[in-house]
Coordinates of N, CA and C in Angstrom, one line a residue:
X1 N 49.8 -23.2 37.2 CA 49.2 -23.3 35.9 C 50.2 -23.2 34.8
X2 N 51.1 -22.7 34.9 CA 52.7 -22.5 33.9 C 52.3 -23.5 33.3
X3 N 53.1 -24.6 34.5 CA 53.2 -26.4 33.4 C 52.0 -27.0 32.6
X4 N 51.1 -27.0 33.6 CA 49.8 -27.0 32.7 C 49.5 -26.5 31.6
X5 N 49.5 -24.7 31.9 CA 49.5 -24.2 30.2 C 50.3 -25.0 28.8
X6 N 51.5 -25.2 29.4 CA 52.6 -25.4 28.7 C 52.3 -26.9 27.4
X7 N 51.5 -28.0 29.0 CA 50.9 -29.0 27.8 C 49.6 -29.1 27.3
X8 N 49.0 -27.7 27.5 CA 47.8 -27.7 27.3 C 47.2 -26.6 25.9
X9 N 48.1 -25.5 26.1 CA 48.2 -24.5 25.0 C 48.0 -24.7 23.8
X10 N 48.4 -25.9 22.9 CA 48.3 -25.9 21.4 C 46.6 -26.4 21.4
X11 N 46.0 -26.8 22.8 CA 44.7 -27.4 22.3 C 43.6 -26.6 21.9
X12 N 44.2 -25.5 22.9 CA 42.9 -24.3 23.5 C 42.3 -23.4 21.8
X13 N 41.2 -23.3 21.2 CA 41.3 -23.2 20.6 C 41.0 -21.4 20.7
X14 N 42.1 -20.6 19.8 CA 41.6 -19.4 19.9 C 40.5 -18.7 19.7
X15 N 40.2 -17.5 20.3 CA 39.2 -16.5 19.9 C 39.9 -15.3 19.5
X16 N 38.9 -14.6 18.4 CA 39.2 -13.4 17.8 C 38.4 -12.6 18.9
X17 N 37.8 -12.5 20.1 CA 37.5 -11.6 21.3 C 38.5 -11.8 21.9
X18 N 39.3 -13.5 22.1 CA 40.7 -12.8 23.7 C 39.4 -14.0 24.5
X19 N 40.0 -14.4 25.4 CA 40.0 -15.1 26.4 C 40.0 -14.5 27.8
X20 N 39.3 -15.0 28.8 CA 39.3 -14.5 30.1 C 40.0 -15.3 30.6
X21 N 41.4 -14.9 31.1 CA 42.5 -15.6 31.9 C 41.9 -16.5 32.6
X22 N 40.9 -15.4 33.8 CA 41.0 -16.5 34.9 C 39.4 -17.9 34.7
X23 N 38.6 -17.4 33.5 CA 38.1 -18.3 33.2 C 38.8 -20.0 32.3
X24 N 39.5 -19.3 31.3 CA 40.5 -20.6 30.8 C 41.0 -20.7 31.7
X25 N 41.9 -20.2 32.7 CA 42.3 -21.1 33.9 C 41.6 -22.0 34.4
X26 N 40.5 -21.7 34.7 CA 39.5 -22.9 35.2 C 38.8 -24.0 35.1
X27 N 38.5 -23.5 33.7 CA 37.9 -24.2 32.7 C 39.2 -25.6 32.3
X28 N 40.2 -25.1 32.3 CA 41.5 -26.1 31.9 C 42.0 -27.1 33.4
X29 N 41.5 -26.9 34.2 CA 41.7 -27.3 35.6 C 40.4 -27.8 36.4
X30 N 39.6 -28.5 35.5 CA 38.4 -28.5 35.9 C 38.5 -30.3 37.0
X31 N 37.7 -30.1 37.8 CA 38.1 -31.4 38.8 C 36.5 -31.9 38.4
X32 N 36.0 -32.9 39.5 CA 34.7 -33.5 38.5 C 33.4 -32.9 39.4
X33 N 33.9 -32.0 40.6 CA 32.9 -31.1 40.8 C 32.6 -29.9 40.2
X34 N 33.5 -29.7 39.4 CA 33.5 -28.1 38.2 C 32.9 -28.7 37.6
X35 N 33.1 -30.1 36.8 CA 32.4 -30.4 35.5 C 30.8 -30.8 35.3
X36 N 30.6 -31.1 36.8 CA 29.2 -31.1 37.5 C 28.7 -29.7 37.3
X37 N 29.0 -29.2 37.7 CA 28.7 -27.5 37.9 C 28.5 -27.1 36.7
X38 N 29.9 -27.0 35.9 CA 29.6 -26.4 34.3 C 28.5 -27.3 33.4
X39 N 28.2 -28.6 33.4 CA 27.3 -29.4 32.8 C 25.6 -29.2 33.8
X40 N 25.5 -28.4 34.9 CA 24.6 -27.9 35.4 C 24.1 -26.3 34.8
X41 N 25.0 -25.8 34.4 CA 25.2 -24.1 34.1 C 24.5 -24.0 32.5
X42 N 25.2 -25.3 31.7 CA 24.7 -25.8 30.4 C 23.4 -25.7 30.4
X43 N 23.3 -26.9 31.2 CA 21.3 -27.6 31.3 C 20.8 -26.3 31.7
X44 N 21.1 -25.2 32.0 CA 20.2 -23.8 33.1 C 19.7 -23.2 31.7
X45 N 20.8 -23.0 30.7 CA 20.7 -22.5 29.4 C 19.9 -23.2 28.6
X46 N 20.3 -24.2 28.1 CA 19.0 -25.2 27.4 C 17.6 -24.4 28.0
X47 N 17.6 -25.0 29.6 CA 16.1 -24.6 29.7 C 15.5 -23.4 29.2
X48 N 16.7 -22.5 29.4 CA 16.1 -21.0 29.4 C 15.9 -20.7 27.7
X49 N 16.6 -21.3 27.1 CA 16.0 -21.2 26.3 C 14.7 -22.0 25.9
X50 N 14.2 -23.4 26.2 CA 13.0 -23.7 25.7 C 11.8 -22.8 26.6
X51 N 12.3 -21.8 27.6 CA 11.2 -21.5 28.2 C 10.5 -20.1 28.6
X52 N 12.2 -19.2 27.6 CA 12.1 -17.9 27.2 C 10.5 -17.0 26.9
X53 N 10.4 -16.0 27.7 CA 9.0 -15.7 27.5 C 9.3 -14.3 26.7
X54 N 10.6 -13.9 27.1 CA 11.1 -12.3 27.0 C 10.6 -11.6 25.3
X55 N 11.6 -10.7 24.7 CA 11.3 -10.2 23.7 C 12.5 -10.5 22.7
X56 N 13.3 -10.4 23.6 CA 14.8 -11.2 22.8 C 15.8 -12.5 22.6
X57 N 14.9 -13.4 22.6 CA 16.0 -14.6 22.5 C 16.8 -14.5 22.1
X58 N 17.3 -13.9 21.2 CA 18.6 -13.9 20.7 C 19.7 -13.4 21.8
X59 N 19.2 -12.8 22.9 CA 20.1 -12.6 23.9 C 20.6 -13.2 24.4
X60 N 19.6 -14.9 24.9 CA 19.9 -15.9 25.8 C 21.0 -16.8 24.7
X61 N 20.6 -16.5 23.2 CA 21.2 -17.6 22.3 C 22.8 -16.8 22.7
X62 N 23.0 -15.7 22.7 CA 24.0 -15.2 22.8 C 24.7 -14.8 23.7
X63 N 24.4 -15.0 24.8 CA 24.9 -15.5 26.1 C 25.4 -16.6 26.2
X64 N 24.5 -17.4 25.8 CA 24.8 -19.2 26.0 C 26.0 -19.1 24.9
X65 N 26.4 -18.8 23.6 CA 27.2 -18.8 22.8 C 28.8 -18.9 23.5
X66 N 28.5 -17.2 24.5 CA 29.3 -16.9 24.7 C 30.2 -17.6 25.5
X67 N 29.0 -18.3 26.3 CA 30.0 -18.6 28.0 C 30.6 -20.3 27.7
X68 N 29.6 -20.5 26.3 CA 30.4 -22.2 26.1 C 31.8 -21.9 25.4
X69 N 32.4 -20.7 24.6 CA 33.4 -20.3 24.4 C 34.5 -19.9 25.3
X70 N 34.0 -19.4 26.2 CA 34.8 -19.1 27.3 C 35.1 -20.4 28.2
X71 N 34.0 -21.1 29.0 CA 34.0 -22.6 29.6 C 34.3 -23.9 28.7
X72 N 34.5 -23.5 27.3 CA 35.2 -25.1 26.5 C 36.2 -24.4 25.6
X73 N 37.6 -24.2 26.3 CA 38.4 -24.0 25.8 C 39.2 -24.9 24.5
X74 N 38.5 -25.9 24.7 CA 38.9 -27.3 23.4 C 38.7 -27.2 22.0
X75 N 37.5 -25.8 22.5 CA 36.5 -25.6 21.0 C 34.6 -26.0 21.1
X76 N 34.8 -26.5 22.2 CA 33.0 -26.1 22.0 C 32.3 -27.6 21.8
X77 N 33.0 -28.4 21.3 CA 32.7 -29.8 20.4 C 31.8 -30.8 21.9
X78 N 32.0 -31.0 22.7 CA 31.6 -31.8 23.8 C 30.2 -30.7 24.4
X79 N 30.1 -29.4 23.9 CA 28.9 -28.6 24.2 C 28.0 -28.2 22.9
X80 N 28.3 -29.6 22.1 CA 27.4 -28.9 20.8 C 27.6 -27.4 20.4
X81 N 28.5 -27.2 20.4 CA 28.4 -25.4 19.9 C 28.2 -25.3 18.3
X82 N 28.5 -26.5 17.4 CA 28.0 -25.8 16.2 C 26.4 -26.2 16.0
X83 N 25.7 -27.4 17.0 CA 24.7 -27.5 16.8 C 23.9 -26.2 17.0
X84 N 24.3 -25.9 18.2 CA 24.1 -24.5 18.8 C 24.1 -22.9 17.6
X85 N 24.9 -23.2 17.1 CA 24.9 -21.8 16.3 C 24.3 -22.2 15.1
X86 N 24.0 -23.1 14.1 CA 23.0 -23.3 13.4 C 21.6 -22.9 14.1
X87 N 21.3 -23.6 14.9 CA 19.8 -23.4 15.4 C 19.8 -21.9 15.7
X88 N 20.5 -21.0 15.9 CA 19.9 -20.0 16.8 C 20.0 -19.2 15.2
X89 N 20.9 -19.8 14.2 CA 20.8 -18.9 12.7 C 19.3 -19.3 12.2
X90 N 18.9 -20.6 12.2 CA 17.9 -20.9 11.3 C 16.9 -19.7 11.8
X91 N 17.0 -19.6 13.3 CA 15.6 -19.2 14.0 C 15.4 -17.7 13.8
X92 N 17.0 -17.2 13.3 CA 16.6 -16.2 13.4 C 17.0 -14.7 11.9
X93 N 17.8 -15.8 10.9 CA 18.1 -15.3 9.7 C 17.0 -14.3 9.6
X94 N 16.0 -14.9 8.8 CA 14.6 -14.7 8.3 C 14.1 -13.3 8.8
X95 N 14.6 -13.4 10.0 CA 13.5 -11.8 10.8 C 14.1 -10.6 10.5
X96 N 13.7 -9.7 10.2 CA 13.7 -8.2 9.9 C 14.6 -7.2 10.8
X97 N 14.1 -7.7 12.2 CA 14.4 -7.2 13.3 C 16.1 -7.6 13.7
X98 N 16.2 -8.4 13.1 CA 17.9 -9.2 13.6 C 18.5 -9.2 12.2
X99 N 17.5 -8.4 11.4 CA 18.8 -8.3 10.2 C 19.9 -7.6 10.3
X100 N 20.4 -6.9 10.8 CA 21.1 -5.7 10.8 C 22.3 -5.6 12.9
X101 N 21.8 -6.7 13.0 CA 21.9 -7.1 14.7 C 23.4 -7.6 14.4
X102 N 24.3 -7.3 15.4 CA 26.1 -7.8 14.9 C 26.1 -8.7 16.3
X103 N 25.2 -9.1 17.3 CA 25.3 -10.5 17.8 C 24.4 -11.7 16.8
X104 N 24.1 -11.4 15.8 CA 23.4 -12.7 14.8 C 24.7 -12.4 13.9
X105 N 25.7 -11.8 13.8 CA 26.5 -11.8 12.7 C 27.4 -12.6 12.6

């Protein structure tokens, strides 16, 4: 992974949480059965969110946030991640309950 890092590093885009080693490892070495897999992992999230019954959506929004941060080290761009964080703000600015909440922050 050395060489790899080496020409891969300036792309990865940082986080202010820190990165999981051995997830950017993988994520940056992805062959086209991982990319199967991670574009399967995706589609599991979409669903679960249009089909959430629970009391917290904001958990699954924030799950799903998390792991396309961690699995698209590029920045999120090829997983919609800003589409993604708009919608889960619109949905959830407004409520009383998530005002004060530091995963909506």
């Amino acid at each position: 992974m050395s060489c790899d890092w080496e020409l891969l590093k300036e792309n990865v885009e940082p986080l202010k949480s820190g990165r999981s080693i051995k997830t950017l490892k993988n994520a940056l070495a992805l062959n086209t059965c991982d990319l199967n897999a991670r574009e399967m992992r995706r589609k599991e999230f979409e669903s679960e969110l249009r089909t959430y019954n629970g009391s917290d959506l904001l958990s699954v929004y924030y799950d799903y946030i998390q792991w396309i941060e961690q699995n698209y080290p590029l920045g999120g761009n090829e997983a919609n991640l800003k589409t993604l964080l708009e919608k889960c703000v619109e949905q959830f600015y407004s409520l009383e309950e998530y005002r004060n909440d530091t995963r909506l922050l």
